[in-house]
Amino acid sequence: LSLKDEADVKKLGRGLLAIGGAHAVYLLGLGVFAYAAAGSTTDLAVSRITLLDPRTTMPLFLACPAFGLALLAEGRLRGRTMGLALVGLGTIGALATQTRAQLLAIAVAILFFGLLFLIRRPTKTAMTTAIALCMLGALTVATVPPLRSLAMVVVERQRELGDNARLEDEWLPALQLWERRGPLASAVGIGLGEPIRTFSGDEKTYIHNQAIYNLVYTGYVGLMMVYGVYFASLFVFLRRFWRDRSVYDLGAAACLLAIMVYALFFAVHKLLSFNLMLFTLVAMAMRQSGPPTFAEEESAA
């Protein structure tokens, strides 16, 4: 890939979409297998598919809502149909895992894409379509029994577990250890691999929050370097979308935001799949692009 034109971004986006779609199909199939005999929400919680396969925590399927919306916004009937199906498939995959961080990441990606798209193209058709899609999604979850049951399980898990005691048992002990190590640790961290003792007595070398993980293990320097890559890439995607109206750049921004949000509530940032997605999205942001030509400016006007 030369990474010199929009077609390259579209190729990479569709590659992420294909892999994410395959992952979402796997989650759906695993959910059908695990939940087929469930007779109540309690049975659904006990037979949660994350207990069967750790690959359910991979972020690959988070590409479906973000780039699915890009397909949906492209304007072609076939692309719209496929995009809508992939957005639904990704959302159903998150429901099947019953993982609140995944559902939050998808919700943030959809809202982010929708709001930016409507601000850039505030047409009646776009607004009507957005409202119709939101109503269709809510109606589908409310009326399809398996989806409604899974949604109820997620709500019940949130009511019972809250933050899984991560704030008091994991995040605060890690920050307190980092603070006790002094000024050098504040700058460069306590060092990768250093075990952190939680309030419950366990020792961990990971934290269910990438921002806190980077701050504790690599200090302010590491935190600024990592999130500098995130926000610089987001800025580039949004600038290109605003200038060129490239929906795949907006899809890439939504996908990047989704994995950022996911990593703030789940220890996913150490996975190879997460870092491959991040690497690919950053490569898309690095695409060379010059100012629009006079003809393009006239066309946009």
Coordinates of C-alpha atoms in Angstrom, one line a residue:
L1 CA 0.0 0.0 0.0
S2 CA 1.3 3.4 -0.9
L3 CA -0.9 5.2 1.6
K4 CA -1.1 8.2 -0.8
D5 CA -4.8 8.3 -1.6
E6 CA -8.3 7.7 -0.1
A7 CA -8.5 4.3 -1.8
D8 CA -5.8 3.0 0.4
V9 CA -7.7 4.1 3.5
K10 CA -10.8 2.4 2.1
K11 CA -8.8 -0.9 1.5
L12 CA -7.5 -0.9 5.1
G13 CA -10.9 0.0 6.5
R14 CA -12.6 -2.8 4.6
G15 CA -9.9 -5.2 5.7
L16 CA -10.6 -4.3 9.3
L17 CA -14.3 -4.6 8.6
A18 CA -13.9 -8.1 7.1
I19 CA -11.8 -9.4 10.1
G20 CA -14.2 -7.7 12.6
G21 CA -17.2 -9.2 10.8
A22 CA -15.7 -12.7 11.0
H23 CA -15.0 -12.1 14.7
A24 CA -18.6 -10.9 15.3
V25 CA -20.0 -14.0 13.5
Y26 CA -17.9 -16.2 15.8
L27 CA -19.3 -14.4 18.8
L28 CA -22.8 -14.8 17.5
G29 CA -22.3 -18.5 16.8
L30 CA -20.7 -19.0 20.3
G31 CA -23.6 -17.2 21.9
V32 CA -26.2 -19.4 20.0
F33 CA -24.3 -22.5 21.2
A34 CA -23.9 -21.4 24.8
Y35 CA -27.3 -19.8 25.4
A36 CA -29.6 -22.2 23.4
A37 CA -30.6 -24.1 26.6
A38 CA -30.9 -21.0 28.8
G39 CA -34.3 -20.6 30.4
S40 CA -33.8 -17.5 32.4
T41 CA -31.5 -14.5 32.8
T42 CA -29.7 -16.3 35.5
D43 CA -28.9 -19.1 33.1
L44 CA -27.6 -16.6 30.6
A45 CA -25.3 -15.0 33.2
V46 CA -23.9 -18.4 34.3
S47 CA -23.3 -19.6 30.7
R48 CA -21.6 -16.3 29.6
I49 CA -19.4 -17.0 26.6
T50 CA -16.4 -15.1 28.0
L51 CA -16.0 -18.1 30.3
L52 CA -15.7 -20.4 27.3
D53 CA -13.2 -18.6 25.2
P54 CA -10.9 -15.6 26.0
R55 CA -11.0 -14.6 22.3
T56 CA -14.4 -13.0 23.1
T57 CA -12.5 -10.1 24.8
M58 CA -10.6 -9.2 21.6
P59 CA -11.6 -5.8 20.1
L60 CA -11.7 -6.9 16.4
F61 CA -15.4 -6.8 16.1
L62 CA -15.5 -3.2 17.2
A63 CA -14.6 -2.3 13.6
C64 CA -18.1 -3.4 12.6
P65 CA -20.1 -0.5 13.9
A66 CA -17.6 2.2 12.9
F67 CA -16.8 1.1 9.4
G68 CA -20.3 -0.3 9.0
L69 CA -21.6 3.2 9.4
A70 CA -19.1 4.4 6.8
L71 CA -20.5 1.8 4.3
L72 CA -24.0 2.9 5.3
A73 CA -23.2 6.5 4.6
E74 CA -21.4 5.8 1.3
G75 CA -24.7 6.0 -0.6
R76 CA -24.9 2.7 -2.6
L77 CA -27.8 0.4 -1.8
R78 CA -25.6 -2.7 -1.5
G79 CA -23.1 -0.9 0.8
R80 CA -26.0 0.5 2.9
T81 CA -27.5 -3.0 3.4
M82 CA -24.1 -4.5 4.2
G83 CA -23.2 -1.6 6.5
L84 CA -26.5 -1.8 8.4
A85 CA -26.0 -5.6 8.8
L86 CA -22.5 -5.1 10.2
V87 CA -23.5 -2.5 12.6
G88 CA -26.2 -4.8 14.0
L89 CA -23.8 -7.8 14.0
G90 CA -21.2 -5.9 16.0
T91 CA -23.8 -4.8 18.5
I92 CA -25.2 -8.3 18.9
G93 CA -21.7 -9.6 19.3
A94 CA -21.2 -7.3 22.3
L95 CA -24.5 -8.3 23.8
A96 CA -23.5 -11.9 23.4
T97 CA -20.4 -11.4 25.5
Q98 CA -22.4 -9.4 28.1
T99 CA -19.3 -7.1 28.4
R100 CA -20.3 -3.6 29.4
A101 CA -17.1 -2.0 28.2
Q102 CA -17.7 -3.4 24.7
L103 CA -21.2 -2.1 24.6
L104 CA -20.1 1.3 25.9
A105 CA -17.4 1.4 23.2
I106 CA -19.9 0.7 20.5
A107 CA -22.3 3.3 21.8
V108 CA -19.6 5.9 21.9
A109 CA -18.5 5.0 18.3
I110 CA -22.0 5.2 16.9
L111 CA -22.9 8.5 18.6
F112 CA -19.5 10.0 17.6
F113 CA -19.9 9.0 14.0
G114 CA -23.5 10.0 13.8
L115 CA -23.0 13.5 15.4
L116 CA -20.0 14.4 13.3
F117 CA -21.7 13.2 10.1
L118 CA -24.8 15.2 10.8
I119 CA -22.8 18.3 11.7
R120 CA -20.9 18.0 8.5
R121 CA -24.0 17.1 6.4
P122 CA -27.0 18.5 8.1
T123 CA -29.6 17.4 5.5
K124 CA -33.1 16.3 6.2
T125 CA -32.4 12.9 4.7
A126 CA -29.4 12.3 6.9
M127 CA -31.3 13.4 10.1
T128 CA -34.4 11.3 9.2
T129 CA -32.2 8.2 8.5
A130 CA -30.3 8.6 11.8
I131 CA -33.5 8.8 13.8
A132 CA -35.0 5.9 11.9
L133 CA -31.9 3.7 12.5
C134 CA -31.9 4.6 16.3
M135 CA -35.6 3.6 16.5
L136 CA -35.0 0.4 14.5
G137 CA -32.1 -0.6 16.8
A138 CA -34.0 0.0 20.0
L139 CA -37.1 -1.7 18.7
T140 CA -35.1 -4.8 17.6
V141 CA -33.5 -5.2 21.0
A142 CA -36.9 -4.6 22.7
T143 CA -38.9 -7.1 20.6
V144 CA -36.5 -9.9 19.8
P145 CA -36.6 -12.2 22.9
P146 CA -32.9 -13.4 22.9
L147 CA -31.6 -9.8 22.5
R148 CA -34.0 -8.5 25.1
S149 CA -32.9 -11.1 27.6
L150 CA -29.3 -10.4 27.0
A151 CA -29.9 -6.7 27.4
M152 CA -31.6 -7.4 30.7
V153 CA -28.7 -9.5 31.9
V154 CA -26.3 -6.6 31.1
V155 CA -28.5 -4.2 33.1
E156 CA -28.7 -6.6 36.0
R157 CA -24.9 -7.1 36.0
Q158 CA -24.4 -3.3 36.1
R159 CA -26.8 -3.0 39.0
E160 CA -25.1 -5.8 41.0
L161 CA -21.4 -5.3 40.1
G162 CA -21.1 -1.6 39.4
D163 CA -17.4 -1.1 38.6
N164 CA -16.4 -4.6 39.8
A165 CA -14.5 -2.9 42.7
R166 CA -11.8 -1.9 40.2
L167 CA -11.6 1.7 41.5
E168 CA -11.0 0.7 45.1
D169 CA -9.3 -2.7 44.6
E170 CA -7.1 -2.1 41.6
W171 CA -6.9 1.5 40.3
L172 CA -6.3 3.3 43.7
P173 CA -3.7 0.8 44.9
A174 CA -1.8 1.2 41.6
L175 CA -1.9 5.0 41.8
Q176 CA -0.8 5.0 45.5
L177 CA 2.2 2.7 44.7
W178 CA 3.1 5.0 41.8
E179 CA 2.9 8.1 44.1
R180 CA 5.0 6.5 46.8
R181 CA 7.9 5.8 44.4
G182 CA 8.7 9.5 44.2
P183 CA 9.5 12.1 41.5
L184 CA 11.3 9.7 39.2
A185 CA 8.4 7.3 39.0
S186 CA 6.1 10.3 38.3
A187 CA 8.1 11.1 35.2
V188 CA 8.9 7.6 33.9
G189 CA 6.8 5.2 35.9
I190 CA 7.6 2.3 38.3
G191 CA 8.9 0.1 35.4
L192 CA 7.1 -2.5 33.3
G193 CA 6.4 -5.8 35.0
E194 CA 6.5 -4.5 38.5
P195 CA 3.7 -6.3 40.4
I196 CA 1.0 -4.2 42.0
R197 CA -0.7 -5.6 45.2
T198 CA -4.4 -4.9 45.2
F199 CA -6.4 -4.3 48.4
S200 CA -7.7 -7.9 48.2
G201 CA -4.1 -9.2 48.3
D202 CA -3.6 -10.3 44.7
E203 CA -0.5 -9.3 42.8
K204 CA -1.1 -8.1 39.2
T205 CA 1.1 -6.7 36.4
Y206 CA -1.9 -5.3 34.5
I207 CA -4.6 -2.7 35.1
H208 CA -8.1 -2.6 33.7
N209 CA -7.5 1.0 32.4
Q210 CA -4.9 1.8 29.8
A211 CA -4.5 5.4 31.0
I212 CA -3.8 4.4 34.6
Y213 CA -1.6 1.6 33.3
N214 CA 0.6 3.9 31.2
L215 CA 0.7 6.5 34.0
V216 CA 1.8 4.0 36.7
Y217 CA 4.2 1.9 34.6
T218 CA 5.6 4.6 32.3
G219 CA 4.9 7.9 34.0
Y220 CA 3.8 11.2 32.5
V221 CA 6.3 10.7 29.7
G222 CA 4.8 7.3 28.6
L223 CA 1.2 8.6 29.1
M224 CA 1.8 11.6 26.8
M225 CA 3.5 9.5 24.2
V226 CA 0.8 6.9 24.0
Y227 CA -2.1 9.3 24.1
G228 CA -0.3 11.7 21.8
V229 CA -0.5 9.0 19.1
Y230 CA -4.2 8.5 19.8
F231 CA -5.2 12.1 19.7
A232 CA -2.9 13.1 16.8
S233 CA -4.5 10.3 14.7
L234 CA -8.0 11.4 15.7
F235 CA -7.2 15.0 14.8
V236 CA -5.9 13.9 11.3
F237 CA -8.9 11.7 10.6
L238 CA -11.4 14.4 11.6
R239 CA -9.5 17.1 9.7
R240 CA -9.6 15.0 6.5
F241 CA -13.2 14.1 7.0
W242 CA -14.2 17.7 7.5
R243 CA -12.1 18.8 4.4
D244 CA -12.8 15.9 2.0
R245 CA -16.0 14.4 3.5
S246 CA -14.3 11.0 3.5
V247 CA -16.6 8.7 5.5
Y248 CA -13.9 6.1 5.9
D249 CA -11.8 8.7 7.7
L250 CA -14.7 9.3 10.0
G251 CA -15.2 5.5 10.4
A252 CA -11.5 5.2 11.3
A253 CA -11.8 7.9 13.9
A254 CA -14.9 6.2 15.4
C255 CA -13.1 2.8 15.4
L256 CA -10.0 4.4 17.1
L257 CA -12.3 6.0 19.7
A258 CA -14.0 2.7 20.3
I259 CA -10.9 0.8 21.2
M260 CA -9.7 3.7 23.3
V261 CA -12.9 3.6 25.4
Y262 CA -12.7 -0.2 25.6
A263 CA -9.2 0.0 26.9
L264 CA -10.2 2.4 29.6
F265 CA -12.4 -0.2 31.3
F266 CA -10.8 -3.5 30.3
A267 CA -7.3 -4.9 30.3
V268 CA -7.3 -5.4 26.5
H269 CA -4.4 -3.1 25.6
K270 CA -1.8 -5.8 26.0
L271 CA -3.4 -8.1 23.4
L272 CA -1.8 -8.5 20.0
S273 CA -5.1 -8.0 18.3
F274 CA -5.6 -4.6 20.0
N275 CA -2.2 -3.4 19.0
L276 CA -2.6 -4.6 15.4
M277 CA -5.8 -2.7 15.1
L278 CA -4.1 0.4 16.6
F279 CA -1.1 0.0 14.3
T280 CA -3.4 -0.2 11.2
L281 CA -5.5 2.8 12.2
V282 CA -2.4 4.9 12.8
A283 CA -1.1 3.8 9.4
M284 CA -4.3 5.0 7.9
A285 CA -3.9 8.4 9.7
M286 CA -0.3 8.6 8.2
R287 CA -1.7 8.6 4.7
Q288 CA -0.2 11.4 2.7
S289 CA -2.7 14.1 1.8
G290 CA -2.3 17.5 0.3
P291 CA -4.7 20.5 0.2
P292 CA -7.8 20.1 -2.0
T293 CA -7.5 21.1 -5.6
F294 CA -9.4 24.1 -7.1
A295 CA -11.8 21.7 -8.8
E296 CA -12.5 19.9 -5.5
E297 CA -13.1 23.2 -3.7
E298 CA -15.6 24.3 -6.4
S299 CA -17.3 20.9 -6.2
A300 CA -17.5 21.1 -2.3
A301 CA -18.9 24.6 -2.6

